[in-house]
Coordinates of C-alpha atoms in Angstrom, one line a residue:
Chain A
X1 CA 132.1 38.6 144.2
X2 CA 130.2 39.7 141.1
X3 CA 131.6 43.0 141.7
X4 CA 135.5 41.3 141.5
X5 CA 134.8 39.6 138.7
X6 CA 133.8 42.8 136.9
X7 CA 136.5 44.3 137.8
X8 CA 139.1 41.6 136.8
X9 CA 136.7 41.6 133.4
X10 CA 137.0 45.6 132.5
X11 CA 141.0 44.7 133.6
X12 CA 141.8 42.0 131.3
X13 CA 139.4 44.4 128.2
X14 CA 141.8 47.2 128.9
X15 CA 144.7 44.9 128.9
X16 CA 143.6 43.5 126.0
X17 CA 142.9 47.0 124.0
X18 CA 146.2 48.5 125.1
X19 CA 148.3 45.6 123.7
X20 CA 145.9 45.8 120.4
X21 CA 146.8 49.4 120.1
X22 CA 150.5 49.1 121.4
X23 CA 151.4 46.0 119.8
X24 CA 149.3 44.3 116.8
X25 CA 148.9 47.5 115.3
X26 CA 152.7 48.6 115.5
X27 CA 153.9 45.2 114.1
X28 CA 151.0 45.5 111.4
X29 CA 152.3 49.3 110.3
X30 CA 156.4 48.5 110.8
X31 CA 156.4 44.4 110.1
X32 CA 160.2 44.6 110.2
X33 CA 160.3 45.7 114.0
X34 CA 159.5 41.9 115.2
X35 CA 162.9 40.9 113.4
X36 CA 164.9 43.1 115.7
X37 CA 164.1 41.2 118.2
X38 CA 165.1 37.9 116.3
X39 CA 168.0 39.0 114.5
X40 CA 170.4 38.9 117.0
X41 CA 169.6 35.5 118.6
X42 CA 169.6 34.2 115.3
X43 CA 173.3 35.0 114.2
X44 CA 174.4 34.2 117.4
X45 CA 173.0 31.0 116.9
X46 CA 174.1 30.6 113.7
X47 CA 177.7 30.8 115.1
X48 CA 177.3 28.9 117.7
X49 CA 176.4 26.2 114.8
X50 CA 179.1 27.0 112.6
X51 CA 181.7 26.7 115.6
X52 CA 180.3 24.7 117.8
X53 CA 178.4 22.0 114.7
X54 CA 175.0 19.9 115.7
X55 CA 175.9 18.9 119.4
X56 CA 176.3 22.6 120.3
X57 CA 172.7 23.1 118.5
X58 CA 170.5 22.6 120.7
X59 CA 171.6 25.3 123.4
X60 CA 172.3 27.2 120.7
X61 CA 167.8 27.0 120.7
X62 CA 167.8 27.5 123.9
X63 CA 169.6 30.6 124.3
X64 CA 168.1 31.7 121.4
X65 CA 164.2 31.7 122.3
X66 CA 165.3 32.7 125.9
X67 CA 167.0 35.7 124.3
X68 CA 164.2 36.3 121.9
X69 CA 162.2 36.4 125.2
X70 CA 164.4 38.6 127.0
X71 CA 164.0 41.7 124.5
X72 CA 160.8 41.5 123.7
X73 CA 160.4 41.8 128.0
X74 CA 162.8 44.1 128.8
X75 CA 161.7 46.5 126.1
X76 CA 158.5 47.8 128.1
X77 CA 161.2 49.5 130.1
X78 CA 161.6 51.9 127.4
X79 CA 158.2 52.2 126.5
X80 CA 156.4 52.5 129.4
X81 CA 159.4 55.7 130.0
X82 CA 158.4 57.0 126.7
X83 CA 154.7 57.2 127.2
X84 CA 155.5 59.0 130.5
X85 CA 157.8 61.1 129.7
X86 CA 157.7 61.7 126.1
X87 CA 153.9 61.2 124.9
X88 CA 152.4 61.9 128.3
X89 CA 149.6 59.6 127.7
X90 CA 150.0 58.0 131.0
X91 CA 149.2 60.6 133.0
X92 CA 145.6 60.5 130.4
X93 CA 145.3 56.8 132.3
X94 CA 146.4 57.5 135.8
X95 CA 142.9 60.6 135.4
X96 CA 141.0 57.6 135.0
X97 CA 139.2 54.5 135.4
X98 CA 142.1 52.4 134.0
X99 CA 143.9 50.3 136.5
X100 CA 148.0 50.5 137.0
X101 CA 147.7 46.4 136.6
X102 CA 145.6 46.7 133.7
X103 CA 147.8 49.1 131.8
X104 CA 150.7 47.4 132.8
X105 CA 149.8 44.5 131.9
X106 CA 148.5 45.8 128.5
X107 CA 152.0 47.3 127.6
X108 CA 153.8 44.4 129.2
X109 CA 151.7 41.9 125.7
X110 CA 151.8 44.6 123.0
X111 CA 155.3 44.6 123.7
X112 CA 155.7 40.8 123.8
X113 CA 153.5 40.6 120.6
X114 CA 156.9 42.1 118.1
X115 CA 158.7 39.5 119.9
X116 CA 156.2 36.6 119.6
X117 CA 157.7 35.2 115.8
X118 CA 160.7 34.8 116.9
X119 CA 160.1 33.1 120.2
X120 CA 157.7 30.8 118.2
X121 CA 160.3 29.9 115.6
X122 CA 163.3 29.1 118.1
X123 CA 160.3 26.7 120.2
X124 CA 159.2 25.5 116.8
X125 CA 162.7 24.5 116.0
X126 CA 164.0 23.5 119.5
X127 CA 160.4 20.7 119.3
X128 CA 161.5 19.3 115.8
X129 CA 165.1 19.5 116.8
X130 CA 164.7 17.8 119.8
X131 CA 161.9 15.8 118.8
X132 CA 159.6 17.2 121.7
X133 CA 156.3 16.3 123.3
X134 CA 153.5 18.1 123.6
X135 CA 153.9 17.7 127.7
X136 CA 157.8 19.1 127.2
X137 CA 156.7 22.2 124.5
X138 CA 153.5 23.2 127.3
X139 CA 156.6 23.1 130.4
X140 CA 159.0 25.3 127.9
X141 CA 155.9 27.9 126.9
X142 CA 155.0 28.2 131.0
X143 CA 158.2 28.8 131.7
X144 CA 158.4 31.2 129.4
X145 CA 155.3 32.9 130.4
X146 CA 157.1 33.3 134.0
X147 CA 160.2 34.4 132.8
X148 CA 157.9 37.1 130.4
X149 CA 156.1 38.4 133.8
X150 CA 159.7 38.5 135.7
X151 CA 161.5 40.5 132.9
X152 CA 159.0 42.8 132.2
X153 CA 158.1 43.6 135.6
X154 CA 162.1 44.2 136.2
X155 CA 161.4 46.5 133.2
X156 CA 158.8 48.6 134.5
X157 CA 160.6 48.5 137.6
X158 CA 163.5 49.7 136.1
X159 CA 160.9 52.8 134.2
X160 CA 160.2 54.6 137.2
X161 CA 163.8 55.6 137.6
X162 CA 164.0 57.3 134.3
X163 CA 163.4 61.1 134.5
X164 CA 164.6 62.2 131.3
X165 CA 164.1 61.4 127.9
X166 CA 167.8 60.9 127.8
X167 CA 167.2 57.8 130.2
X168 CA 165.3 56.2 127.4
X169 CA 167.4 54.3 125.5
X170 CA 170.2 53.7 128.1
X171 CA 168.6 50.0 130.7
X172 CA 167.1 48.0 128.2
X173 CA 169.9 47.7 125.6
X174 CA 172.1 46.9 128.6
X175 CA 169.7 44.4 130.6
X176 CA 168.8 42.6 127.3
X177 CA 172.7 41.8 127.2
X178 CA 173.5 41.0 130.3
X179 CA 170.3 39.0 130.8
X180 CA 169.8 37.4 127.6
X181 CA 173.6 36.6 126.5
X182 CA 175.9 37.1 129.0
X183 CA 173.8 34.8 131.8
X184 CA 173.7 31.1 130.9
X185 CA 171.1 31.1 128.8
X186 CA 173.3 29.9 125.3
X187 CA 175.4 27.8 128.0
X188 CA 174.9 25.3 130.8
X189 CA 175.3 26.8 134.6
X190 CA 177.7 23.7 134.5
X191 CA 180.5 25.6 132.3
X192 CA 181.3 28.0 135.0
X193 CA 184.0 28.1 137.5
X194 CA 181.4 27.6 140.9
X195 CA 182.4 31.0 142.1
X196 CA 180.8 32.3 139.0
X197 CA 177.4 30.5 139.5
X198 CA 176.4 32.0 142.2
X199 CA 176.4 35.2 140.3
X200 CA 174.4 34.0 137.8
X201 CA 171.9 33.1 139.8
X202 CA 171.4 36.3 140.4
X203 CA 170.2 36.7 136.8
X204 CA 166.6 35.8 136.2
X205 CA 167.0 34.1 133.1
X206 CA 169.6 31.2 134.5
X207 CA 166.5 30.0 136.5
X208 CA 165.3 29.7 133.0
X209 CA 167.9 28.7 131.3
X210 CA 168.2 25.4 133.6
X211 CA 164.4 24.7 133.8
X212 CA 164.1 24.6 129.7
X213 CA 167.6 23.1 129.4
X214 CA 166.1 19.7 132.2
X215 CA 162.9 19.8 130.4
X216 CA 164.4 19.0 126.8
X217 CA 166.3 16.4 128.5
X218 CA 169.9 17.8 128.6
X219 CA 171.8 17.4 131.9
X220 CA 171.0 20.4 134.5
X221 CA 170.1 21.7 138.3
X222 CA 167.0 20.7 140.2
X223 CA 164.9 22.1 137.7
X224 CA 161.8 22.0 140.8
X225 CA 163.8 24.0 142.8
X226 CA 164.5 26.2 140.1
X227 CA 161.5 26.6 139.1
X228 CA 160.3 27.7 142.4
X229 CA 163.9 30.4 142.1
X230 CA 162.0 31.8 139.2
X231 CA 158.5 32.4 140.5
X232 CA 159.9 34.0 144.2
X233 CA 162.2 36.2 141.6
X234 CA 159.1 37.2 139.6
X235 CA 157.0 37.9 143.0
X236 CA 160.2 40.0 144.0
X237 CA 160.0 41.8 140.5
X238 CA 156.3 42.3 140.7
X239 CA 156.3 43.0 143.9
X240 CA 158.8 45.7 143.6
X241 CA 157.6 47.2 139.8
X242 CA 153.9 47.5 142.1
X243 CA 156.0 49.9 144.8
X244 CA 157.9 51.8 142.2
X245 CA 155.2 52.3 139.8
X246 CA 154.6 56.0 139.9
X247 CA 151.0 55.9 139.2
X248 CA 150.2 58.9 141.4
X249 CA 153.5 60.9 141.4
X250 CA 154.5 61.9 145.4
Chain B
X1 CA 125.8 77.0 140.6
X2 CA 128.4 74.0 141.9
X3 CA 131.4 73.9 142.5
X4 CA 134.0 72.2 139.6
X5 CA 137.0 72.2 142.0
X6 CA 137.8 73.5 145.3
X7 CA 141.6 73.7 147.1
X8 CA 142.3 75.0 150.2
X9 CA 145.6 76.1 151.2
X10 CA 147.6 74.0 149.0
X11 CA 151.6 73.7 149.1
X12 CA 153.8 71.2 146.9
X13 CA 157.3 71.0 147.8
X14 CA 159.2 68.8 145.0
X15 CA 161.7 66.0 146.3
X16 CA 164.3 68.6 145.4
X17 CA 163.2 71.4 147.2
X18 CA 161.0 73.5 144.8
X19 CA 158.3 75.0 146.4
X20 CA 155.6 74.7 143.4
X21 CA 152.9 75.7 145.4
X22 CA 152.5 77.9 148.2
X23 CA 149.0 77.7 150.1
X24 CA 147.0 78.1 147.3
X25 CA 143.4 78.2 147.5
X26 CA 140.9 78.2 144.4
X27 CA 137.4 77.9 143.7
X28 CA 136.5 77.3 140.6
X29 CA 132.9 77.0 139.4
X30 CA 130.8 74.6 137.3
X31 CA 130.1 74.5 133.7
X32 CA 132.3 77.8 133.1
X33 CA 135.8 78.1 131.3
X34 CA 137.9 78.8 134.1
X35 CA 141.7 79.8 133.7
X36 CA 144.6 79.8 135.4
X37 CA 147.9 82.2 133.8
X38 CA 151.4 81.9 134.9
X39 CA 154.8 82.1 133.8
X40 CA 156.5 78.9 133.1
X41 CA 157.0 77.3 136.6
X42 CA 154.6 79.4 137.8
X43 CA 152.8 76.3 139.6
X44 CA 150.1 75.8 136.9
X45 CA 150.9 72.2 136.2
X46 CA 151.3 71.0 140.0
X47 CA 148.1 72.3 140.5
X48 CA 146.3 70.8 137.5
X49 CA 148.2 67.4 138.4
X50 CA 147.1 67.6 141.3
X51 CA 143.3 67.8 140.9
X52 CA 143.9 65.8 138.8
X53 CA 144.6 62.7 140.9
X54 CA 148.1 62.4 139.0
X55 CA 150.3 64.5 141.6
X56 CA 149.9 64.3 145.5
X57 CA 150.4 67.9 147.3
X58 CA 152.6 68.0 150.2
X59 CA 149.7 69.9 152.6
X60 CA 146.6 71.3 152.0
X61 CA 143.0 70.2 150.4
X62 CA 141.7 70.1 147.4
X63 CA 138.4 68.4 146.2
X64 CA 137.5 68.2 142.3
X65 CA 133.4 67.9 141.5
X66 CA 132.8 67.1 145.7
X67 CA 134.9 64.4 146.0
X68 CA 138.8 64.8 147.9
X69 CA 141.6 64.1 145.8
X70 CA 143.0 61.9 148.5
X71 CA 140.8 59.1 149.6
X72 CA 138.0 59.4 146.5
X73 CA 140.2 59.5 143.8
X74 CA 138.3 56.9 142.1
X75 CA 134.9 59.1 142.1
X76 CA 137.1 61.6 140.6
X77 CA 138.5 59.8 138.1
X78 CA 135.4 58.3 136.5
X79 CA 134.6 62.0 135.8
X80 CA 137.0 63.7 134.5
X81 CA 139.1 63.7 131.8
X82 CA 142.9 65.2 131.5
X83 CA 144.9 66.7 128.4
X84 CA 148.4 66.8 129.8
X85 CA 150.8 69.8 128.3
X86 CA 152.5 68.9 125.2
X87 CA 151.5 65.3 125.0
X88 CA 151.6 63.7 121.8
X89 CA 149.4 61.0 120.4
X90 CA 151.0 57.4 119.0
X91 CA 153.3 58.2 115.7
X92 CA 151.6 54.7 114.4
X93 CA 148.5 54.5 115.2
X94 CA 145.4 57.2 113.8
X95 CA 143.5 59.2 115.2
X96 CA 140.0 56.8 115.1
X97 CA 142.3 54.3 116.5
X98 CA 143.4 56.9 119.9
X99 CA 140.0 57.4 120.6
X100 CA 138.4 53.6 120.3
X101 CA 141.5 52.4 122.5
X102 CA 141.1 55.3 125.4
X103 CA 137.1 54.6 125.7
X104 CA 137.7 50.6 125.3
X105 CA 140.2 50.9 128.2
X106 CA 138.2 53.1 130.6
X107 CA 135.3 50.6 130.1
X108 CA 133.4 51.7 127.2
X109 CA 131.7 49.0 124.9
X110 CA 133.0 48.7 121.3
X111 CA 130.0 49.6 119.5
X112 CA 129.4 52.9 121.8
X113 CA 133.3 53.6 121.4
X114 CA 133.4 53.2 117.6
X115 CA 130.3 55.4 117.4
X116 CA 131.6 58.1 119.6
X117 CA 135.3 58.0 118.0
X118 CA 133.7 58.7 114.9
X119 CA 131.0 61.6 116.4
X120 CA 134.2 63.5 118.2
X121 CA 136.2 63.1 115.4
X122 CA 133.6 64.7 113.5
X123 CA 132.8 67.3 115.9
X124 CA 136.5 68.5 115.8
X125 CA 136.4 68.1 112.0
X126 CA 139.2 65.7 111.7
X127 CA 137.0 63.1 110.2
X128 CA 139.2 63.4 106.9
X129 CA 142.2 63.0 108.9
X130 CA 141.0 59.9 111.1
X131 CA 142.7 56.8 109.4
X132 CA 145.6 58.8 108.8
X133 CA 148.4 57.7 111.2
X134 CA 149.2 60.2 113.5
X135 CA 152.9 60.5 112.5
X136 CA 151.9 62.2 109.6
X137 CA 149.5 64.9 111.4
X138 CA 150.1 68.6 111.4
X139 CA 151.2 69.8 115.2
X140 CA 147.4 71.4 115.2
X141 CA 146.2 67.8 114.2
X142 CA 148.4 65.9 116.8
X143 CA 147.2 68.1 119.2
X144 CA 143.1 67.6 118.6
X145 CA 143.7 63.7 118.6
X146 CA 144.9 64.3 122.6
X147 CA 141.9 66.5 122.7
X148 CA 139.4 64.1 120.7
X149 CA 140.6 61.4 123.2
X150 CA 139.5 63.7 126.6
X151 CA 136.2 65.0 124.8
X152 CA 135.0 61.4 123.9
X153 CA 134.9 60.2 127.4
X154 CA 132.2 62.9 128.1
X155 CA 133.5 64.1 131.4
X156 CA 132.2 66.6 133.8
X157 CA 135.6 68.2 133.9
X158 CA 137.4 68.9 131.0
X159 CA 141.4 69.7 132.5
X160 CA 143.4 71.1 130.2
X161 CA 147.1 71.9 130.2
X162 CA 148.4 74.7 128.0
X163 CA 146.3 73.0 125.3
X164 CA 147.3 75.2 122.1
X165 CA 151.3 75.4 123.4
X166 CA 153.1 75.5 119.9
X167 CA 149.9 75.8 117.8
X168 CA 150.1 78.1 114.9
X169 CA 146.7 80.8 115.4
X170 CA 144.2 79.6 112.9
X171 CA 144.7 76.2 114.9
X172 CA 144.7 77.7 118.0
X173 CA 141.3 80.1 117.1
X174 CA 140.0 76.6 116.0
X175 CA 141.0 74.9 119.3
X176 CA 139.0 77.9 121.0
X177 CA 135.8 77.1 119.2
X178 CA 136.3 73.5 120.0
X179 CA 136.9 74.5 123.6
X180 CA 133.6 76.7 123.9
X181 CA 131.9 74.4 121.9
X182 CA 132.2 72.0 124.7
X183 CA 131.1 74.8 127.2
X184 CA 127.9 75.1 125.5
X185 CA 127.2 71.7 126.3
X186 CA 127.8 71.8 129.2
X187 CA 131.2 71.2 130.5
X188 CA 133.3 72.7 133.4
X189 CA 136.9 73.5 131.7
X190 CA 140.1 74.1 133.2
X191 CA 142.6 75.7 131.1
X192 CA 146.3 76.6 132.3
X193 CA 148.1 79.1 129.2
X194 CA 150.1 81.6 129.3
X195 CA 148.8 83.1 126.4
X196 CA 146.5 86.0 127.7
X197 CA 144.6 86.8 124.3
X198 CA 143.4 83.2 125.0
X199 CA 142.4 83.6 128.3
X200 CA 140.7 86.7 127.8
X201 CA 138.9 85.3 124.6
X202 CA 137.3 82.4 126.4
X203 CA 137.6 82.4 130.2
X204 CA 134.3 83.3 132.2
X205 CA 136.7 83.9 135.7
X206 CA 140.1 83.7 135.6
X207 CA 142.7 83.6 138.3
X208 CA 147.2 84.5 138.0
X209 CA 149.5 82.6 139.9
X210 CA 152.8 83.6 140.2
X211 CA 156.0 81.7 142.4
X212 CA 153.0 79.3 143.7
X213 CA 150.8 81.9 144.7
X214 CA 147.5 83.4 143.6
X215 CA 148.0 86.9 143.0
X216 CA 144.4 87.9 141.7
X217 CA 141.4 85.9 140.7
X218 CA 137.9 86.5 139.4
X219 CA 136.3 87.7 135.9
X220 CA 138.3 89.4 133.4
X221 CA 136.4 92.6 133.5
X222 CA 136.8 92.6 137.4
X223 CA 140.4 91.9 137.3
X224 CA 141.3 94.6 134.8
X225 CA 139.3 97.2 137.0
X226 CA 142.0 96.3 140.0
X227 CA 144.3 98.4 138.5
X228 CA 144.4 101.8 138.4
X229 CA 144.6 102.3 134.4
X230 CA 142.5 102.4 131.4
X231 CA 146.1 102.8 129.3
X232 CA 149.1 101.0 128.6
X233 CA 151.5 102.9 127.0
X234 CA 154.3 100.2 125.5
X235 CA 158.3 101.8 125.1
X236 CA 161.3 100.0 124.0
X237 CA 164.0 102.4 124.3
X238 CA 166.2 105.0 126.5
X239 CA 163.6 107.1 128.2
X240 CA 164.2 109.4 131.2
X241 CA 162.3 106.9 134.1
X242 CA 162.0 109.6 136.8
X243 CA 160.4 112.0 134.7
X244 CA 157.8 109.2 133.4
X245 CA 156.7 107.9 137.2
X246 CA 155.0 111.0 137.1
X247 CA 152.5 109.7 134.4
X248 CA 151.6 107.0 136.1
X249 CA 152.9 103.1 137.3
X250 CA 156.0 101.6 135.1
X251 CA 156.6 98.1 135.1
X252 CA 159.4 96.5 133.5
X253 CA 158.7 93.2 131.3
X254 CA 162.0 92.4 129.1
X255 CA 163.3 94.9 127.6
X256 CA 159.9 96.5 127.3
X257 CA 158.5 99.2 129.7
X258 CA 154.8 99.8 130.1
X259 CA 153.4 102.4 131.7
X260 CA 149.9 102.1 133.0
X261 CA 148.0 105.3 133.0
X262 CA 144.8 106.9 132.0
X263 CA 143.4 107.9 128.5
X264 CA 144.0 111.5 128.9
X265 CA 147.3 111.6 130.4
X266 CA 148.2 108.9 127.7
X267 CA 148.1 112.1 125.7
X268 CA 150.4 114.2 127.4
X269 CA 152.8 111.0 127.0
X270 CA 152.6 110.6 123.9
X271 CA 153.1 114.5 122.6
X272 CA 156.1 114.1 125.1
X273 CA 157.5 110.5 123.8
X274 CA 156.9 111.9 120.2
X275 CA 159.5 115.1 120.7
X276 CA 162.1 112.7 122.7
X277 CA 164.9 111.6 120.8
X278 CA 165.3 109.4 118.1
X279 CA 165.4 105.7 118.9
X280 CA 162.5 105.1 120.5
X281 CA 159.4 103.1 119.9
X282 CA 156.2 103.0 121.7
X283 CA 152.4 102.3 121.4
X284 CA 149.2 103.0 122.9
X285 CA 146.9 100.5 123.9
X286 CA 143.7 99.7 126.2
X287 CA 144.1 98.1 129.3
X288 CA 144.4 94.5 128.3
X289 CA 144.9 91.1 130.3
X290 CA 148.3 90.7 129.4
X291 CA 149.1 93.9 130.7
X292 CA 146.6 93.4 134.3
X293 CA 149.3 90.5 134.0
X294 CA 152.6 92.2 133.5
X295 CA 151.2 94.9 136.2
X296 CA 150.5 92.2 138.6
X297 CA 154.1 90.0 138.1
X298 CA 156.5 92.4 136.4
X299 CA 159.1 94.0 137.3
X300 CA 158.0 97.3 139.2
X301 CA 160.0 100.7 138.7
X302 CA 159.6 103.0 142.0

């Protein structure tokens, strides 16, 4: 038992270390990086505003911070390729003490950590918007925390297939789109034809979507059972990202 | 003395069908610089990735400090230390900053990491350099934060991966000193390169694979005694072959010949090379390890 608890200790340290490194000193040395992640939720809700006035609003938020999520998640996908195959540094950690989960999990928060103004703008604005309680902002920031461990274990899943440093740049741009703006995360499940929803729940981040969208109140699925959709997809995604993870090359 | 790393009959065949490594057995003893020369793709890397817990071989054995690579790769990894070839340090973060993060994540404490950062750091003399951000580091520079990183964990095996690859030669002697440096104290070192000079300069045994397989292993001295020749005689140029196997053996390297011969009839050569026609350039040299190498791999001329 003692012997666990170390272990989970020294884990959570290196976790900890690795998103200091990765993340708080990155944003710290090149501030401007946390607003690409921000940007382009922000315009889009901007125009969802302009076109769509007040009532239109509050998914606008919704979208928004999911979307804000969604790239700040998915983009471990192309770090965690570039450190392989670009820096080489992993291979520094697999020849040694450092756990896979550890350093996973430590590039999975310094990534998040860019992200993290925006998301806490769009929650701070959805709870004043919405006039929120402190119950409803705890349910939105848990889901979020699920929907952070599903996307960027889909991300590190989607890592071990790039080879090349040519693979870098090409998953992420197109995951963050389909899963943070094409899915209904700006729009409820409700909007689509019903052939279409059961595509969409194929996306990760409709789970969300609904969940955040019954919690501030607005009309929307079973948020229980989606909310049990989203944690068997995360399992999936860590489950999977834990196969694929090529910690000791074959 | 111990043994740093032992592999018996090892073979790596790649998903695609590359044969990286053909039964290749290796002993290489403690606290020495030990080096392994190849050509690129030679199988220098599998190997090293393999003992070093990072790569798993297809057959064969191979056990680093007494432990196997297979089923104590934990042991292993507690007590060694890797520099992977032509990795590159963080273009944000500096070089203090590399070294805290790398002992803090294998379990350091933070005062013990901050004191070591700063003593490796020293050591290398790159304390000028270490709250500079890496981005702006020479190549020499970039390299010695990967290096700082590996030293500072104090392992019993130091594995190295064509550590000075694209190093200019003052950086590269001052790699060297770093690298016997940590000898001295008492470190078993690994080096792959395929710059000979280097392994000549530092290695206490050497061994050459070529295609996967060892071709010749042992100390310098020894291996350059395997072949016949005290001589090298270098020649770029249209020379009559037939006539020149009579000096001794010709290997073909590029567009380079070399003929390995003795002192003496290195003379005769010469005198004959010097009334040849024009267009011709050669030189005369000792039997070096770059040549024990181009003799062993090269192209042969019967």
């Amino acid at each position: 038992m003692r012997l666990l608890i170390k272990r989970i200790y020294y884990g959570i340290r290196t976790a900890i270390i690795i998103s200091w490194f990765n993340g708080i000193l990155s944003i710290l040395r090149s501030p401007l990086s946390a607003l690409t992640f921000f940007i382009t939720p922000l315009s889009l809700v901007f125009f969802i505003y302009i076109f769509g006035g007040k009532s239109a609003l509050g998914y606008g938020l919704i979208g928004g911070l999911i979307s804000s999520m969604v790239s700040s998640s998915i983009i471990v996908e192309t770090d965690a390729s570039f450190i392989r195959i670009v820096l080489k540094i992993q291979d520094m950690f697999v020849a040694s003490p450092v756990s896979p989960i550890s350093y996973a999990a430590g590039l999975a928060l310094s990534d998040l950590i860019p992200g993290l103004p925006g998301v806490v703008f769009f929650i701070a604005f959805l709870a004043i918007y919405n006039n929120l309680n402190a119950i409803q902002i705890f349910l939105i920031i848990l889901s979020l925390v699920i929907t952070w461990a599903n996307i960027s274990s889909l991300g590190f899943f989607i890592s071990t297939f790039a080879r090349d440093p040519r693979d870098l740049w090409v998953y992420a741009p197109i995951l963050s789109v389909i899963l943070g703006f094409i899915s209904p995360v700006y729009y409820p499940l409700s909007f689509l034809p019903e052939w279409a929803r059961v595509i969409a729940f194929l996306s990760p981040t409709t789970y969300t979507g609904e969940i955040i969208r019954a919690i501030v109140g607005f009309p929307s699925e079973n948020a229980l059972y989606l909310f049990l959709g989203l944690l068997l997809y995360t399992f999936l995604f860590i489950y999977l990202a834990g196969k694929r993870m090529r910690w000791k090359e074959k | 003395m111990g043994i740093a790393i032992e592999a018996i009959n090892l073979t790596k065949i790649y998903k695609s069908g590359t044969k990286a490594l053909d039964n290749f057995s290796l002993v290489v003893p403690e606290k020495q610089i030990f080096s392994i020369l190849g050509r690129n793709g030679a199988g220098k890397t599998t190997f090293t990735k393999i003992v070093s817990t990072i790569l798993k071989a297809t057959s064969g054995e191979a056990y680093v400090l007494g432990f196997n690579v297979e089923n104590e790769e934990k042991e292993i990894r507690k007590r060694i230390s890797v520099v992977p070839q032509e990795g590159r340090p963080f273009s944000l973060q500096t070089p203090f900053e590399h070294v805290f993060m790398y002992l803090v994540s294998r379990g350091w404490s933070i005062l013990d990491s901050r004191r070591k950062a700063l003593e490796v750091l020293d050591m290398l003399d790159m304390k000028a350099y270490k709250d500079t951000i890496c981005g702006n580091l020479s190549g020499g520079l970039r390299q010695s934060v990967m290096l700082a990183m590996s030293i500072a964990t104090e392992p019993e095996l130091l594995l190295l991966d064509e550590p000075t690859i694209g190093l200019d030669p003052i950086a590269r002697a001052g790699m060297w000193g770093i690298i016997q440096k940590l000898k001295s104290m008492g470190t078993s070192i690994f080096l792959t390169t395929h710059y000979m000079e280097e392994a000549e300069m530092l290695s206490d045994n050497v061994a050459i694979i070529d295609q996967g397989k060892k071709i010749v292993e042992g100390p310098v001295g020894e291996i350059k005694s395997k072949i016949n020749a005290s001589t090298t005689i270098l020649i770029i140029g249209s020379v009559d072959l037939e006539e020149l196997q009579n000096y001794g053996k010709i290997v073909k390297a590029g567009s380079t010949l070399r003929l390995f011969t003795d002192e003496k009839t290195s003379k005769e050569v010469v005198s004959k090379l010097l009334s040849e026609k024009e267009g011709i350039s050669f030189s005369v040299r000792p039997i070096s390890l770059e040549d024990v190498f181009i003799y062993l791999v090269g192209e042969v001329i019967d």
